[in-house]
């Protein structure tokens, strides 16, 4: 269980990015974090693993209070938290396989310690993950030879290589076309389901959030103004999060798109089909 309590962040500039956000995410739940630009979504995601230091409040993963850990303890705790980034954060000149294996090392700044020597179990696991995300034939390619969608698949495999207990996902589809975006969101949802892995996904696109997550958190100006199932995100809720707008157009767009796996049953059937 992830428990966020009274999380507050005031940047040195005086920007109050988070004003006492509280939420609990149980095991296996995939949460979409939405809100207008500047609402504090990235800050919230980054405060959870302390890539941004919170000003006040606490974040607990299981019985570990992340906000109270020393640097060394934090490094260990971060191995329990997978992160997927908007711009993939791959190392361009290394191969797909090497990028996935880097998940073992934690975060990108630790690259300096990279020796390219990994135990066979890790390599085996990386192959299985590449297979799972549909990239087994690309293991030896350099990261910079891949398309955006493929790069994000590497990002997903890398996050899973460390066997995380929580996945933090920051705008995974911001650089992708609509169809690839849906494929990537579907893949994230599926791997979370397969592993009972909870995730928080900062997602700009409300329709994608509704189609591929089980619960929506709506942030506005650093405050949580919506917390509920995707179906409850009606015009009144959208107005609360984003302000006045004619929201009927958005639902029309959703209906025209390829439908997402909206029901639990449909999702279970899809997963059965895969196994
Ligand atoms: P979102 O992800 O919802 O677009 P952010 O978390 O990026 O929102 O930003 C929330 C607020 O914090 C904004 O007002 C933004 O300008 C401010 N902010 C974000 N990062 C920094 C930073 N490094 N220094 C100062 N202010 C920041």
Short mmCIF file of C-alpha atoms and ligand atoms in Angstrom, two decimals:
data_model
loop_
_atom_site.label_atom_id
_atom_site.label_comp_id
_atom_site.label_asym_id
_atom_site.label_seq_id
_atom_site.Cartn_x
_atom_site.Cartn_y
_atom_site.Cartn_z
CA UNK A 1 0.00 0.00 0.00
CA UNK A 2 1.23 3.47 -0.90
CA UNK A 3 0.08 6.09 1.58
CA UNK A 4 0.55 9.77 0.83
CA UNK A 5 -0.33 12.14 3.66
CA UNK A 6 -0.45 15.92 3.58
CA UNK A 7 2.19 16.08 0.84
CA UNK A 8 3.30 19.66 0.33
CA UNK A 9 5.90 21.16 -1.97
CA UNK A 10 6.91 24.79 -2.12
CA UNK A 11 9.74 25.40 -4.59
CA UNK A 12 12.50 27.89 -3.77
CA UNK A 13 10.84 30.25 -6.23
CA UNK A 14 7.83 30.35 -3.88
CA UNK A 15 5.65 28.24 -6.22
CA UNK A 16 3.28 26.17 -4.11
CA UNK A 17 3.15 23.10 -6.34
CA UNK A 18 1.43 20.76 -3.81
CA UNK A 19 -0.78 21.88 -0.96
CA UNK A 20 -1.37 18.95 1.34
CA UNK A 21 -2.22 16.05 -0.97
CA UNK A 22 -3.37 12.79 0.64
CA UNK A 23 -4.24 9.50 -1.06
CA UNK A 24 -3.80 5.77 -0.63
CA UNK A 25 -3.09 3.40 -3.48
CA UNK A 26 -3.72 -0.28 -2.69
CA UNK A 27 -1.73 -3.12 -4.30
CA UNK A 28 -2.60 -3.68 -7.94
CA UNK A 29 -4.44 -0.40 -8.52
CA UNK A 30 -3.59 1.64 -11.62
CA UNK A 31 -4.26 5.32 -10.99
CA UNK A 32 -4.44 8.10 -13.57
CA UNK A 33 -3.25 11.49 -12.36
CA UNK A 34 -4.81 14.30 -14.38
CA UNK A 35 -5.05 18.07 -14.17
CA UNK A 36 -4.14 21.19 -16.11
CA UNK A 37 -0.57 22.14 -16.88
CA UNK A 38 1.12 23.41 -13.74
CA UNK A 39 -1.34 21.62 -11.41
CA UNK A 40 1.50 19.73 -9.71
CA UNK A 41 1.27 16.29 -11.36
CA UNK A 42 4.99 15.91 -12.10
CA UNK A 43 5.86 17.31 -8.70
CA UNK A 44 3.61 14.76 -7.00
CA UNK A 45 5.10 11.84 -8.96
CA UNK A 46 8.63 13.06 -8.20
CA UNK A 47 7.97 13.72 -4.51
CA UNK A 48 6.94 10.08 -4.06
CA UNK A 49 10.48 8.84 -4.77
CA UNK A 50 12.07 12.11 -3.66
CA UNK A 51 13.50 13.10 -7.02
CA UNK A 52 11.91 16.29 -5.70
CA UNK A 53 12.18 16.77 -1.92
CA UNK A 54 8.75 17.36 -0.35
CA UNK A 55 8.48 20.39 1.95
CA UNK A 56 6.09 18.62 4.33
CA UNK A 57 3.94 15.51 4.63
CA UNK A 58 4.83 11.87 4.26
CA UNK A 59 4.98 9.08 1.70
CA UNK A 60 4.91 5.50 2.95
CA UNK A 61 5.43 2.40 0.85
CA UNK A 62 4.35 -0.54 2.96
CA UNK A 63 5.80 0.23 6.35
CA UNK A 64 8.71 2.33 5.05
CA UNK A 65 8.37 6.09 5.41
CA UNK A 66 10.21 7.23 2.26
CA UNK A 67 10.26 10.84 3.42
CA UNK A 68 12.39 9.97 6.47
CA UNK A 69 15.07 7.86 4.80
CA UNK A 70 18.74 8.81 4.68
CA UNK A 71 20.39 9.04 1.24
CA UNK A 72 21.70 5.47 1.38
CA UNK A 73 18.39 4.05 2.57
CA UNK A 74 16.59 6.07 -0.08
CA UNK A 75 18.75 4.55 -2.81
CA UNK A 76 17.71 1.09 -1.64
CA UNK A 77 14.04 2.10 -1.33
CA UNK A 78 14.07 3.51 -4.87
CA UNK A 79 14.86 0.06 -6.20
CA UNK A 80 11.35 -0.85 -5.08
CA UNK A 81 9.91 1.93 -7.20
CA UNK A 82 10.02 1.67 -11.00
CA UNK A 83 9.87 4.85 -13.01
CA UNK A 84 8.85 5.40 -16.62
CA UNK A 85 9.59 8.80 -18.17
CA UNK A 86 8.07 10.89 -20.93
CA UNK A 87 11.31 11.12 -22.90
CA UNK A 88 12.20 7.48 -22.10
CA UNK A 89 15.55 8.46 -20.54
CA UNK A 90 17.38 5.73 -22.44
CA UNK A 91 21.10 5.74 -23.01
CA UNK A 92 21.17 6.27 -26.76
CA UNK A 93 24.46 4.62 -27.65
CA UNK A 94 23.79 1.46 -25.64
CA UNK A 95 21.75 -1.49 -26.83
CA UNK A 96 18.16 -2.21 -25.93
CA UNK A 97 19.34 -5.08 -23.71
CA UNK A 98 21.86 -2.90 -21.90
CA UNK A 99 19.19 -0.29 -21.29
CA UNK A 100 16.85 -2.88 -19.80
CA UNK A 101 19.62 -4.25 -17.59
CA UNK A 102 20.27 -0.75 -16.32
CA UNK A 103 16.97 -1.12 -14.44
CA UNK A 104 19.04 -3.18 -12.01
CA UNK A 105 21.13 -0.17 -11.18
CA UNK A 106 18.28 2.03 -10.11
CA UNK A 107 18.32 5.45 -11.66
CA UNK A 108 20.16 6.96 -14.58
CA UNK A 109 22.75 8.98 -12.58
CA UNK A 110 24.23 5.69 -11.42
CA UNK A 111 25.34 5.02 -14.96
CA UNK A 112 28.88 5.92 -14.09
CA UNK A 113 29.12 2.66 -12.20
CA UNK A 114 27.96 0.65 -15.18
CA UNK A 115 30.32 -2.23 -15.89
CA UNK A 116 28.19 -4.17 -18.39
CA UNK A 117 28.57 -7.28 -16.29
CA UNK A 118 25.33 -8.78 -15.07
CA UNK A 119 24.44 -12.14 -13.55
CA UNK A 120 22.86 -14.61 -16.01
CA UNK A 121 19.51 -14.51 -14.12
CA UNK A 122 19.26 -10.78 -14.80
CA UNK A 123 20.02 -11.27 -18.49
CA UNK A 124 17.46 -14.07 -18.69
CA UNK A 125 14.88 -11.88 -17.02
CA UNK A 126 15.68 -9.01 -19.37
CA UNK A 127 15.11 -11.30 -22.37
CA UNK A 128 11.77 -12.42 -20.96
CA UNK A 129 10.77 -8.79 -20.41
CA UNK A 130 11.82 -7.78 -23.91
CA UNK A 131 9.71 -10.63 -25.19
CA UNK A 132 6.78 -9.43 -23.07
CA UNK A 133 6.95 -5.90 -24.46
CA UNK A 134 7.34 -7.19 -28.03
CA UNK A 135 11.00 -6.29 -28.58
CA UNK A 136 12.85 -9.60 -28.38
CA UNK A 137 14.14 -9.20 -31.91
CA UNK A 138 15.59 -5.80 -31.12
CA UNK A 139 17.70 -6.71 -28.08
CA UNK A 140 21.00 -5.91 -29.81
CA UNK A 141 19.90 -2.72 -31.53
CA UNK A 142 21.10 0.60 -30.27
CA UNK A 143 18.43 2.56 -28.45
CA UNK A 144 18.72 5.45 -30.89
CA UNK A 145 17.68 3.17 -33.76
CA UNK A 146 14.18 2.64 -32.32
CA UNK A 147 10.86 4.41 -32.88
CA UNK A 148 9.23 6.37 -30.04
CA UNK A 149 6.82 3.57 -29.21
CA UNK A 150 9.63 1.01 -29.16
CA UNK A 151 11.71 3.27 -26.95
CA UNK A 152 8.90 3.52 -24.45
CA UNK A 153 8.60 -0.27 -24.48
CA UNK A 154 12.26 -0.39 -23.49
CA UNK A 155 11.45 2.11 -20.73
CA UNK A 156 8.70 -0.21 -19.47
CA UNK A 157 10.93 -3.30 -19.58
CA UNK A 158 13.69 -1.41 -17.76
CA UNK A 159 11.30 -0.34 -15.00
CA UNK A 160 10.13 -3.94 -14.57
CA UNK A 161 13.65 -5.42 -14.54
CA UNK A 162 14.08 -4.18 -10.99
CA UNK A 163 10.94 -6.02 -9.79
CA UNK A 164 9.34 -2.87 -8.42
CA UNK A 165 6.53 -2.78 -5.87
CA UNK A 166 5.26 0.50 -7.27
CA UNK A 167 5.39 2.05 -10.71
CA UNK A 168 5.56 5.82 -11.21
CA UNK A 169 4.86 6.90 -14.75
CA UNK A 170 5.37 10.47 -15.90
CA UNK A 171 3.52 11.38 -19.12
CA UNK A 172 4.41 8.12 -20.90
CA UNK A 173 2.65 9.07 -24.14
CA UNK A 174 3.47 12.77 -24.43
CA UNK A 175 5.81 12.21 -27.39
CA UNK A 176 3.76 9.50 -29.12
CA UNK A 177 1.04 9.46 -31.78
CA UNK A 178 -2.54 8.56 -30.68
CA UNK A 179 -2.46 4.91 -31.76
CA UNK A 180 0.96 4.23 -30.23
CA UNK A 181 -0.18 6.05 -27.09
CA UNK A 182 -3.06 3.64 -26.69
CA UNK A 183 -0.80 0.64 -27.28
CA UNK A 184 1.63 1.87 -24.64
CA UNK A 185 -1.13 2.59 -22.11
CA UNK A 186 -2.61 -0.85 -22.75
CA UNK A 187 0.77 -2.48 -22.23
CA UNK A 188 1.33 -0.60 -18.96
CA UNK A 189 -2.10 -1.61 -17.71
CA UNK A 190 -1.57 -5.23 -18.71
CA UNK A 191 1.83 -5.63 -17.09
CA UNK A 192 0.48 -4.03 -13.90
CA UNK A 193 -2.41 -6.47 -13.91
CA UNK A 194 -0.17 -9.46 -14.51
CA UNK A 195 2.04 -8.51 -11.57
CA UNK A 196 -0.50 -6.98 -9.22
CA UNK A 197 1.65 -3.87 -9.47
CA UNK A 198 0.18 -0.53 -8.37
CA UNK A 199 0.94 2.44 -10.60
CA UNK A 200 0.42 6.18 -10.68
CA UNK A 201 0.40 7.56 -14.19
CA UNK A 202 0.67 11.27 -14.84
CA UNK A 203 -1.35 11.45 -18.02
CA UNK A 204 -2.25 14.59 -19.91
CA UNK A 205 -4.94 12.93 -22.00
CA UNK A 206 -8.18 12.52 -20.05
CA UNK A 207 -9.67 10.00 -22.48
CA UNK A 208 -6.59 7.77 -22.22
CA UNK A 209 -6.75 8.05 -18.44
CA UNK A 210 -10.40 7.05 -18.44
CA UNK A 211 -9.89 4.14 -20.80
CA UNK A 212 -6.80 2.64 -19.21
CA UNK A 213 -6.84 3.34 -15.49
CA UNK A 214 -9.08 2.16 -12.67
CA UNK A 215 -9.10 5.31 -10.61
CA UNK A 216 -8.59 8.97 -11.40
CA UNK A 217 -6.98 11.59 -9.19
CA UNK A 218 -7.62 15.14 -10.35
CA UNK A 219 -5.21 17.87 -9.29
CA UNK A 220 -5.87 21.56 -9.60
CA UNK A 221 -3.38 24.17 -8.38
CA UNK A 222 -1.70 21.68 -6.04
CA UNK A 223 -4.90 20.35 -4.50
CA UNK A 224 -6.65 17.04 -5.01
CA UNK A 225 -10.10 18.05 -6.27
CA UNK A 226 -11.25 14.68 -7.65
CA UNK A 227 -10.71 11.10 -6.52
CA UNK A 228 -12.94 8.48 -8.05
CA UNK A 229 -13.54 5.86 -10.74
CA UNK A 230 -13.22 6.89 -14.42
CA UNK A 231 -17.01 6.66 -14.86
CA UNK A 232 -17.53 9.35 -12.23
CA UNK A 233 -15.49 11.84 -14.24
CA UNK A 234 -18.49 13.73 -15.57
CA UNK A 235 -18.74 17.31 -16.80
CA UNK A 236 -19.05 18.67 -13.27
CA UNK A 237 -15.88 16.85 -12.20
CA UNK A 238 -13.97 17.97 -15.30
CA UNK A 239 -15.03 21.56 -14.65
CA UNK A 240 -13.77 21.25 -11.09
CA UNK A 241 -10.39 20.06 -12.34
CA UNK A 242 -9.92 22.14 -15.51
CA UNK A 243 -12.45 24.96 -15.26
CA UNK A 244 -15.43 25.80 -17.51
CA UNK A 245 -15.46 24.19 -20.96
CA UNK A 246 -17.87 22.33 -23.22
CA UNK A 247 -16.92 18.78 -22.25
CA UNK A 248 -19.40 16.97 -24.52
CA UNK A 249 -16.91 17.11 -27.41
CA UNK A 250 -14.40 15.10 -25.45
CA UNK A 251 -16.70 12.15 -24.87
CA UNK A 252 -17.58 12.14 -28.58
CA UNK A 253 -13.88 11.82 -29.40
CA UNK A 254 -13.61 8.87 -27.03
CA UNK A 255 -16.49 7.06 -28.64
CA UNK A 256 -14.96 7.45 -32.11
CA UNK A 257 -11.62 6.04 -31.01
CA UNK A 258 -10.94 2.35 -30.68
CA UNK A 259 -12.52 1.34 -27.37
CA UNK A 260 -10.23 0.70 -24.40
CA UNK A 261 -10.46 -2.18 -21.92
CA UNK A 262 -12.99 -0.50 -19.67
CA UNK A 263 -14.44 -3.31 -17.65
CA UNK A 264 -12.63 -5.64 -15.30
CA UNK A 265 -14.11 -8.60 -17.14
CA UNK A 266 -12.97 -7.42 -20.52
CA UNK A 267 -9.49 -6.90 -19.14
CA UNK A 268 -9.43 -10.39 -17.59
CA UNK A 269 -10.47 -11.85 -20.93
CA UNK A 270 -7.71 -9.98 -22.72
CA UNK A 271 -5.15 -11.30 -20.26
CA UNK A 272 -6.41 -14.84 -20.64
CA UNK A 273 -6.03 -14.49 -24.38
CA UNK A 274 -2.39 -13.59 -23.87
CA UNK A 275 -1.45 -16.53 -21.72
P1 LIG B 1 2.28 19.63 -13.96
O1 LIG B 1 3.10 18.39 -14.01
O2 LIG B 1 0.87 19.38 -13.49
O3 LIG B 1 2.29 20.40 -15.24
P2 LIG B 1 4.35 20.66 -12.23
O4 LIG B 1 4.45 19.72 -11.09
O5 LIG B 1 5.37 20.56 -13.33
O6 LIG B 1 2.88 20.60 -12.83
O7 LIG B 1 4.42 22.15 -11.68
C1 LIG B 1 3.61 22.62 -10.60
C2 LIG B 1 3.99 24.05 -10.25
O8 LIG B 1 5.32 24.05 -9.72
C3 LIG B 1 3.99 25.02 -11.42
O9 LIG B 1 3.59 26.26 -10.95
C4 LIG B 1 5.44 25.03 -11.84
O10 LIG B 1 5.78 26.27 -12.43
C5 LIG B 1 6.15 24.86 -10.50
N1 LIG B 1 7.45 24.17 -10.66
C6 LIG B 1 7.67 22.93 -11.17
N2 LIG B 1 8.97 22.60 -11.12
C7 LIG B 1 9.60 23.66 -10.57
C8 LIG B 1 10.96 23.94 -10.23
N3 LIG B 1 11.94 23.05 -10.46
N4 LIG B 1 11.24 25.14 -9.67
C9 LIG B 1 10.27 26.03 -9.42
N5 LIG B 1 8.96 25.83 -9.69
C10 LIG B 1 8.63 24.67 -10.27
#
